[in-house]
GROMACS .gro file of C-alpha atoms in nm:
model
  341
    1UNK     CA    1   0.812   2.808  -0.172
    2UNK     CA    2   0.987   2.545  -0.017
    3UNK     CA    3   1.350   2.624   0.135
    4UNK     CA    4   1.591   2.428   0.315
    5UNK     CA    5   1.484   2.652   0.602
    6UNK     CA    6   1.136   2.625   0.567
    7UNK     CA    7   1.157   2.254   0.515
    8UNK     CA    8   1.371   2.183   0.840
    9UNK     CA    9   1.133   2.385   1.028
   10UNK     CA   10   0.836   2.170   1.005
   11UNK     CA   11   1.016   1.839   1.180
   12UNK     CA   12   0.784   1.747   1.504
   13UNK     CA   13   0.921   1.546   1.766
   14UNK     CA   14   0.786   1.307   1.963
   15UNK     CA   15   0.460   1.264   1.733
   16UNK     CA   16   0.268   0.918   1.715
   17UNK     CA   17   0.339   0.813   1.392
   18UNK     CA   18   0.038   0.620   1.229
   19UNK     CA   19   0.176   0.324   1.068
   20UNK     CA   20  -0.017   0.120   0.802
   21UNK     CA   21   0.156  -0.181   0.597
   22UNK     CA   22   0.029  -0.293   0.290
   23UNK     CA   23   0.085  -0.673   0.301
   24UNK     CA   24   0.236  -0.897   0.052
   25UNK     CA   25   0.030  -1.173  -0.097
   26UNK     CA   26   0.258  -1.416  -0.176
   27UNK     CA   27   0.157  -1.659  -0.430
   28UNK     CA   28   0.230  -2.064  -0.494
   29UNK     CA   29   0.150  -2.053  -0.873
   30UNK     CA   30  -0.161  -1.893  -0.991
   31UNK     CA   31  -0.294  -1.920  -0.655
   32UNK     CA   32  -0.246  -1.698  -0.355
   33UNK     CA   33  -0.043  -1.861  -0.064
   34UNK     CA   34  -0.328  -1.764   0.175
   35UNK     CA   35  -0.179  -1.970   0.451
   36UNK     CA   36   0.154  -1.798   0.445
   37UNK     CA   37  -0.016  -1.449   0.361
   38UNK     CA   38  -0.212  -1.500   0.727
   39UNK     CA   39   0.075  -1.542   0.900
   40UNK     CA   40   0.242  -1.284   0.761
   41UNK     CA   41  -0.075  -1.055   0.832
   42UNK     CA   42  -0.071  -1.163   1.198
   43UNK     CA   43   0.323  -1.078   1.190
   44UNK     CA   44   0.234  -0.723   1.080
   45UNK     CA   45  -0.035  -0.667   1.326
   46UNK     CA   46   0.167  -0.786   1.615
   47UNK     CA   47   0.447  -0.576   1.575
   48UNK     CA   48   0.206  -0.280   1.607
   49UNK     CA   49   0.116  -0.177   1.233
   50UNK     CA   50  -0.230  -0.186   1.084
   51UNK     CA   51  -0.271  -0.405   0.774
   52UNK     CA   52  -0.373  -0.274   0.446
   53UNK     CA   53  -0.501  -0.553   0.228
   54UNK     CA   54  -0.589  -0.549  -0.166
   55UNK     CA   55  -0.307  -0.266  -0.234
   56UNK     CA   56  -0.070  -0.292  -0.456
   57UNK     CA   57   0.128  -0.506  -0.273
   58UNK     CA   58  -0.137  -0.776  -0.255
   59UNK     CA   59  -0.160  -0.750  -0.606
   60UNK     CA   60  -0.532  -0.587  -0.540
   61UNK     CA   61  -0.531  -0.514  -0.925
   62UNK     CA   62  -0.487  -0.836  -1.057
   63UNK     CA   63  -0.667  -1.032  -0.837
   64UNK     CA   64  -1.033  -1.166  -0.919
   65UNK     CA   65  -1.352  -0.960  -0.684
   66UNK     CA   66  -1.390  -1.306  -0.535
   67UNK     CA   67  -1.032  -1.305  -0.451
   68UNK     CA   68  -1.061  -0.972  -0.290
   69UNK     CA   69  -1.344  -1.080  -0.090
   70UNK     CA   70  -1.143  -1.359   0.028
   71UNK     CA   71  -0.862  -1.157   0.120
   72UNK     CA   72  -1.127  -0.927   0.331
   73UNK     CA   73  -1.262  -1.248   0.498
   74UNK     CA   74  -0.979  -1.428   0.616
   75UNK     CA   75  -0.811  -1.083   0.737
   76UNK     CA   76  -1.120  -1.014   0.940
   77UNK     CA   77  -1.135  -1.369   1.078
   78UNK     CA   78  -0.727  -1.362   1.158
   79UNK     CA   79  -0.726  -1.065   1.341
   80UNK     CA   80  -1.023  -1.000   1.481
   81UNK     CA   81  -1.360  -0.812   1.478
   82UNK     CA   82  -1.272  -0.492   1.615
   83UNK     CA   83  -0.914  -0.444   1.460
   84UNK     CA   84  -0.860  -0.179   1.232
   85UNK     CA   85  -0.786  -0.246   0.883
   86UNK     CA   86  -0.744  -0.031   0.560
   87UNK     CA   87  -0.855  -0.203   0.208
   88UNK     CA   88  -0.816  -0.117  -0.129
   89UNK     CA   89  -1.138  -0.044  -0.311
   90UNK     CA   90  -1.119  -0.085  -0.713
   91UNK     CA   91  -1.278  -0.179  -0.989
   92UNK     CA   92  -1.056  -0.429  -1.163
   93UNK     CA   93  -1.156  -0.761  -1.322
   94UNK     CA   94  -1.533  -0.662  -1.212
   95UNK     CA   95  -1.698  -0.568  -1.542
   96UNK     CA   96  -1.698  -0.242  -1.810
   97UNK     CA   97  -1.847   0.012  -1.553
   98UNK     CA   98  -1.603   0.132  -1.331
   99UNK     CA   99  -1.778   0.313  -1.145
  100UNK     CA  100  -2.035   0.045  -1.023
  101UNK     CA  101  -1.776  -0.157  -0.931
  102UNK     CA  102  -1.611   0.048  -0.681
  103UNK     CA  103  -1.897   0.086  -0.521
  104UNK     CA  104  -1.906  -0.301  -0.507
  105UNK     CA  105  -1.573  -0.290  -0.377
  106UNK     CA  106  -1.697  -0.038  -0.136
  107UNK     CA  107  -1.941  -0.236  -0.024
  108UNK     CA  108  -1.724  -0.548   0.024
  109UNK     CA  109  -1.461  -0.391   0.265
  110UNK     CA  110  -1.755  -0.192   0.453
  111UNK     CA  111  -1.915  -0.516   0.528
  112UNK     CA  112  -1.581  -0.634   0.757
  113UNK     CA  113  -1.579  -0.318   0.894
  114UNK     CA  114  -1.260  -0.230   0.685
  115UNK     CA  115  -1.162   0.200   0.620
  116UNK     CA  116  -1.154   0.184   0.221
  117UNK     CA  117  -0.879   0.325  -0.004
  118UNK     CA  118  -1.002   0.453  -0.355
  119UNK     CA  119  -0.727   0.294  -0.578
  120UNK     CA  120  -0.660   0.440  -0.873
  121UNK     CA  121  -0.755   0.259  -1.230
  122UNK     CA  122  -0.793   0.358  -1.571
  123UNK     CA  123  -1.105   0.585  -1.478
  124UNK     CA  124  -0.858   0.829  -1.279
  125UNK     CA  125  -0.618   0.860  -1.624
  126UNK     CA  126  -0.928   0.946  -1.850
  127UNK     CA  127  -0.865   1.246  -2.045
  128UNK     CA  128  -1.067   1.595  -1.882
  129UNK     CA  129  -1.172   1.365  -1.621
  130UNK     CA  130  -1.298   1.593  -1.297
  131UNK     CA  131  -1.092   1.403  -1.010
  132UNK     CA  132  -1.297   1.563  -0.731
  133UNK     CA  133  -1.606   1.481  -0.906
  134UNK     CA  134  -1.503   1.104  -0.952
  135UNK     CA  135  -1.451   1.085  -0.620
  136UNK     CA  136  -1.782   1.244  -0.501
  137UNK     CA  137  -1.947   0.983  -0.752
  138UNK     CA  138  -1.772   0.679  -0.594
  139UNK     CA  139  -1.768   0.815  -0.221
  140UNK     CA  140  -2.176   0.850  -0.250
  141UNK     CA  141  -2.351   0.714   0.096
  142UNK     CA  142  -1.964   0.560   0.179
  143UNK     CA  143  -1.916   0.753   0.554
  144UNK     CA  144  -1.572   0.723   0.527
  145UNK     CA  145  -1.259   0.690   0.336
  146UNK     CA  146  -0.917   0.715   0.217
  147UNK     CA  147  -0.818   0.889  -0.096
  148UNK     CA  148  -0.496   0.771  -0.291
  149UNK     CA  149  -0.246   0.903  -0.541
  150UNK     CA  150   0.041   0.663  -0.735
  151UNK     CA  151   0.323   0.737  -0.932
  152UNK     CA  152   0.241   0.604  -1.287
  153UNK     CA  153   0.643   0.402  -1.197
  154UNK     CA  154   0.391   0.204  -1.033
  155UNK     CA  155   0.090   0.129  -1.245
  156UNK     CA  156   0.056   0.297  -1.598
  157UNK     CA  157  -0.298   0.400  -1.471
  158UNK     CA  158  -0.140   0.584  -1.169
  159UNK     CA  159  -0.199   0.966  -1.159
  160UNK     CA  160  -0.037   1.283  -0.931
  161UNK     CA  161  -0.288   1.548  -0.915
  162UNK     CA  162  -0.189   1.883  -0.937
  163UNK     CA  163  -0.198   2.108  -0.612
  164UNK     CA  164  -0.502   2.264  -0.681
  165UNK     CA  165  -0.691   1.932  -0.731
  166UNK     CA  166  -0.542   1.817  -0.460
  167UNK     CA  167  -0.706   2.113  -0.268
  168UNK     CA  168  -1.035   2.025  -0.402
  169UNK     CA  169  -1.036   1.674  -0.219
  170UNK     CA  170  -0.978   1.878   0.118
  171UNK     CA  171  -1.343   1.987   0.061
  172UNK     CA  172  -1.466   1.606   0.039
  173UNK     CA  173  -1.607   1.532   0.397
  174UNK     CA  174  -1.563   1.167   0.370
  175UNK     CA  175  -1.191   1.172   0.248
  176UNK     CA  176  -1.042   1.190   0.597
  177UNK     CA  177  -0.729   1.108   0.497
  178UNK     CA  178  -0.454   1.044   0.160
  179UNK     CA  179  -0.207   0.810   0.088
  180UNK     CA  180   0.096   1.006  -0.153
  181UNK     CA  181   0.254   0.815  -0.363
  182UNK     CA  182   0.500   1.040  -0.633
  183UNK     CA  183   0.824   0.953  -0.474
  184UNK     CA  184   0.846   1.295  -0.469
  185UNK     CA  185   0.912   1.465  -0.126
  186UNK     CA  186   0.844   1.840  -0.220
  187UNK     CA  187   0.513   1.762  -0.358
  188UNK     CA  188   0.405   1.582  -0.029
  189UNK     CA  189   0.581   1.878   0.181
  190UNK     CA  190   0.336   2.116   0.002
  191UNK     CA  191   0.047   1.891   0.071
  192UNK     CA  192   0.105   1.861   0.425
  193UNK     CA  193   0.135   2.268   0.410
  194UNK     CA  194  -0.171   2.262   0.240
  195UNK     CA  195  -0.335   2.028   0.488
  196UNK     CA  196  -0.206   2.215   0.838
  197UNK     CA  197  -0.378   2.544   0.663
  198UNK     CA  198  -0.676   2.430   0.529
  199UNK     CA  199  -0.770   2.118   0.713
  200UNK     CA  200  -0.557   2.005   0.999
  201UNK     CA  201  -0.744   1.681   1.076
  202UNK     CA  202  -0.707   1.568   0.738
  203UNK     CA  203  -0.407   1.246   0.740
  204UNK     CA  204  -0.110   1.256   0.485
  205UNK     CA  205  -0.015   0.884   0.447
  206UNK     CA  206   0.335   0.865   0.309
  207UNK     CA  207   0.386   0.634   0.015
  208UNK     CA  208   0.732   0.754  -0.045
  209UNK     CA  209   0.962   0.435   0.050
  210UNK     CA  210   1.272   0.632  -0.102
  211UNK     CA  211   1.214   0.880   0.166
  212UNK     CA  212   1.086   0.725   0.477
  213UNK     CA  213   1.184   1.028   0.722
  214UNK     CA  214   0.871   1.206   0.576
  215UNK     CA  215   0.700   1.097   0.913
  216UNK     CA  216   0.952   1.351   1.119
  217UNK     CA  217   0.767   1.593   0.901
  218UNK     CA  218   0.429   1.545   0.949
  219UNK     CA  219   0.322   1.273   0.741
  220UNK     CA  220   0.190   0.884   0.869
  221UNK     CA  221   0.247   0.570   0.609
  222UNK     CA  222   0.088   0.313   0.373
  223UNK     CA  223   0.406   0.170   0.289
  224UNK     CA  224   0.471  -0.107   0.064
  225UNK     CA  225   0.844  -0.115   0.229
  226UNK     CA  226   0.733  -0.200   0.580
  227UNK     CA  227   0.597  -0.508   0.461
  228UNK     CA  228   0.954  -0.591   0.465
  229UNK     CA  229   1.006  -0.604   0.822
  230UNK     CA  230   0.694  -0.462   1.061
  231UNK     CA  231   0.892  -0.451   1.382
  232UNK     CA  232   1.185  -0.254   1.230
  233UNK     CA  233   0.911   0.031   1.145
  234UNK     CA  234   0.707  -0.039   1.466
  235UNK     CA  235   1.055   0.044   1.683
  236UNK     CA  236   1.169   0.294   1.443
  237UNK     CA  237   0.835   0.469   1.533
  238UNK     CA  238   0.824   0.388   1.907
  239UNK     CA  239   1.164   0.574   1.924
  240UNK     CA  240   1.062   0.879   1.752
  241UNK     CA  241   0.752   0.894   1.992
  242UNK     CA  242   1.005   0.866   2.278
  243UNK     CA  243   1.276   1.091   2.149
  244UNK     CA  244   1.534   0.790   2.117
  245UNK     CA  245   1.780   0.910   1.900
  246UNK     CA  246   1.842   0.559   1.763
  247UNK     CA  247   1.557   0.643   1.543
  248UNK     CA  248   1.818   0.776   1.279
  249UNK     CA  249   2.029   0.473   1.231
  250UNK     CA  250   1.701   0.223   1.230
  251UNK     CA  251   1.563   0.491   0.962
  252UNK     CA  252   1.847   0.517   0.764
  253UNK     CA  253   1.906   0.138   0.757
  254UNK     CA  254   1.517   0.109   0.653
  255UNK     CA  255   1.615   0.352   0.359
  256UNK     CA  256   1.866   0.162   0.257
  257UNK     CA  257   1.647  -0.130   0.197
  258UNK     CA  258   1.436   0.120   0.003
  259UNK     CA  259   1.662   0.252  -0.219
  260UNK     CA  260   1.749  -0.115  -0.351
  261UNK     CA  261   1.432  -0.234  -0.336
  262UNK     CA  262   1.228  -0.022  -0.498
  263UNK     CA  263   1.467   0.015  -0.769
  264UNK     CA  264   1.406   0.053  -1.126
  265UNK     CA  265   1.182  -0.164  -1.232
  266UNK     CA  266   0.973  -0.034  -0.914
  267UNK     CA  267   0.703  -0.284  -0.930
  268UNK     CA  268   0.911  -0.566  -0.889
  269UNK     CA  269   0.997  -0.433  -0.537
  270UNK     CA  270   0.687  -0.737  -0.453
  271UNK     CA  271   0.923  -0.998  -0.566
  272UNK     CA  272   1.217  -0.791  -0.334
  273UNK     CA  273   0.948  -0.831  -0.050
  274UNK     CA  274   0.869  -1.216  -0.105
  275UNK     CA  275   1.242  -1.291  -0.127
  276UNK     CA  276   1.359  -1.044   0.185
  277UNK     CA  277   1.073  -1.216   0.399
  278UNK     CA  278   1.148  -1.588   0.268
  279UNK     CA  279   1.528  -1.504   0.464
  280UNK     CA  280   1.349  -1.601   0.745
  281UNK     CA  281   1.266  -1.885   0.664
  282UNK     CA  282   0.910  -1.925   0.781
  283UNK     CA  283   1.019  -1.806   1.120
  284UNK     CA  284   0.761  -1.536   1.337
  285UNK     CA  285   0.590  -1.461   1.021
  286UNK     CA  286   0.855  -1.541   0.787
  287UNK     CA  287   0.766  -1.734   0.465
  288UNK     CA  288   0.939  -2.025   0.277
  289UNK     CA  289   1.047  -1.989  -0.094
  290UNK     CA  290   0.767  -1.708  -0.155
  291UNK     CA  291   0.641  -1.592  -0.507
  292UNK     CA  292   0.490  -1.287  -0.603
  293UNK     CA  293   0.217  -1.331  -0.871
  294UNK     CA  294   0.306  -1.473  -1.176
  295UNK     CA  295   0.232  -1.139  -1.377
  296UNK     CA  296   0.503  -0.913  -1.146
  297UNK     CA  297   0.870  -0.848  -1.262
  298UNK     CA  298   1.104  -1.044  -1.103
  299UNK     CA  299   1.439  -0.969  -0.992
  300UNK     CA  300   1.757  -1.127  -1.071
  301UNK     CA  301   1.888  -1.436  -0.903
  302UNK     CA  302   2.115  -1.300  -0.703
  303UNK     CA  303   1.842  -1.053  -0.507
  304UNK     CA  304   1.897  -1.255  -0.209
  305UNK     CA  305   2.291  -1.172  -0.171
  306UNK     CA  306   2.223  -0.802  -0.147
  307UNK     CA  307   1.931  -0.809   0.057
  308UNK     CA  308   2.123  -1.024   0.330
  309UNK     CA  309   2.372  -0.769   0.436
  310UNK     CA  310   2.042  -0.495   0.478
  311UNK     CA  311   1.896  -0.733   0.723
  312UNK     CA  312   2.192  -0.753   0.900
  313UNK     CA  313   2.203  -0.367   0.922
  314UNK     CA  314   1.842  -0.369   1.059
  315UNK     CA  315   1.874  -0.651   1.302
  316UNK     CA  316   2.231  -0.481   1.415
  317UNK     CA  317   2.036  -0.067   1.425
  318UNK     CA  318   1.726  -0.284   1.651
  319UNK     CA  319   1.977  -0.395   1.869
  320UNK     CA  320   2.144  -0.099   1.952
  321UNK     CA  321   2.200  -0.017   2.318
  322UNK     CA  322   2.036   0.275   2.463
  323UNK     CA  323   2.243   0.600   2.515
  324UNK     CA  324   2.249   0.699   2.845
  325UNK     CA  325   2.279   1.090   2.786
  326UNK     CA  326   1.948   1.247   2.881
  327UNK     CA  327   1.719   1.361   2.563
  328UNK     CA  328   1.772   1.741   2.557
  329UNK     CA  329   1.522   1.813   2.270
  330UNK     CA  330   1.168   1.998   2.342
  331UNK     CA  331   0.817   1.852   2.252
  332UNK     CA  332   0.696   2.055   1.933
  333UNK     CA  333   0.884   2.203   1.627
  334UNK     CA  334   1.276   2.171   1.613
  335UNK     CA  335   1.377   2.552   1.437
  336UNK     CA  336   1.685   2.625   1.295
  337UNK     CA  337   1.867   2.966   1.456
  338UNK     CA  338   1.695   3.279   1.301
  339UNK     CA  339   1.428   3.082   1.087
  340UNK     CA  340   1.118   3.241   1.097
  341UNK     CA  341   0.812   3.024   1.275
   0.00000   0.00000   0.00000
């Protein structure tokens, strides 16, 4: 059972967080934008983050299997041979067996030496469908892999498995990892329970952008959100490593961008993205009057007015002078008086 007590005590300081950014696509048209979508991929990997391509974000689900492949080849070629990347491996647009065509998919991002992430699709929502099983039948002869779980907010095909499914995928040697995406932080605090009792090397990606500060508990990200802006996560996550304390203002400034964002309708949070990024103007990554893809919701005209003041926020919390006290807090778990370890 999860208490205020019990919750609190999990927080672990000065822990590498493992940052992953699922990159906007942004589109001129019909067509992708590739040339702005490379720089912003370049952006994201220079500030520290490793791209995840062919998510939701990069409208994975809508695009063609020739577009995905493109996506996978120009990433590979931008950033190099050896640079990690996560993709997102799914059947859509690719025929009526599902199943075949993740392993397609599979084979596509194996082939740039990308770590696949089993999206969900229809073939996850199927009535008295075994979700362990499905897995096991797309995973076969793949070494290596990602598992992934979306609020149906986000795609009417997206699923949250209940905890004891959940456990089942801890048995799956190849998932080495999850991304968690309910928007629900008690259900990802009893996963990461789960995981530090039953398989500790096993990786809880956060997909929660309306509660970022999931990483102080355990978790590392897939985030659509830091798409947004990769060096505001990159610091935020360099100063929780260090035990800056200026973590909490970066963070909560972050959230705030989340919290209007990813507002209701959620998936239009991709048109948020291309409009927050175009306020750069093109500069360091930036990108000039960006679209999302012609099938996403789009957000009134005046997004731009109450995303401005958020950047400020960010730019002002990145700034933001050292303190000079020393850092009194201990490497490990921060406990509240009397709670039990």
């Amino acid at each position: 059972m999860n208490t205020i007590t019990s919750i609190v005590g999990r927080i672990v300081t000065r822990r590498k967080i493992h940052g992953i950014t699922a990159v906007l696509l942004p589109f001129r048209g019909n067509e992708p934008d590739w040339a702005q979508w490379e720089g912003h991929l370049l952006r994201c990997v220079r500030a520290g983050l490793d791209p995840a391509i062919n998510m939701d974000t990069g409208f994975g689900p809508q695009l063609t299997p020739a577009q995905r492949r493109e996506a996978l080849a120009r990433a590979r070629k931008s950033i190099g041979p050896n640079a990690p990347m996560v993709a997102g491996a799914l059947p859509s647009n690719d025929g009526d067996d599902a199943l075949a065509a993740y392993r397609r998919s599979l084979r596509d991002i194996m082939d740039v030496g990308a770590t696949p992430i089993v999206f969900q699709s229809p073939l996850f929502a199927a009535p008295g469908v075994d979700i362990p099983a499905l897995y096991r039948a797309i995973l076969e002869g793949v070494p290596r892999a990602l598992g992934f779980e979306l609020s149906p907010v986000f795609a009417p095909f997206g699923r949250i498995y209940d905890l004891q499914t959940w456990e089942r995928l801890l048995d799956i040697p190849q998932l080495v990892g999850a991304k968690h995406s309910s928007l629900d932080r008690l259900q990802e605090l009893d996963r990461l329970e789960l995981i530090a009792r039953r398989r500790p090397d096993f990786r809880m990606y956060t997909g929660n952008d309306l509660a970022i500060d999931l990483v102080m508990y355990g978790s590392d990200y897939l985030l659509g959100l830091s798409t947004f802006h990769p060096e505001a996560f990159a610091l935020r996550d360099l100063w929780w490593l260090t035990g800056d304390a200026r973590f909490f203002a970066l963070n909560d400034a972050l959230q705030a961008l989340g919290m209007v964002a990813f507002r209701d309708p959620v998936p239009a949070y991709k048109h948020s993205a291309a409009v927050f990024l175009s306020l750069r103007g093109g500069a360091d990554g930036g990108m000039v009057d960006a679209q999302p893809h012609p099938a996403c919701p789009r957000r009134p005209a005046w997004e731009a007015e109450i995303l401005k003041p958020i950047a400020t926020l960010i730019e002002a919390a990145m700034r933001a002078p050292a303190d000079s006290r020393p850092d009194d807090s201990c490497d490990g778990r921060i406990l509240l008086s009397g709670a039990a370890s």
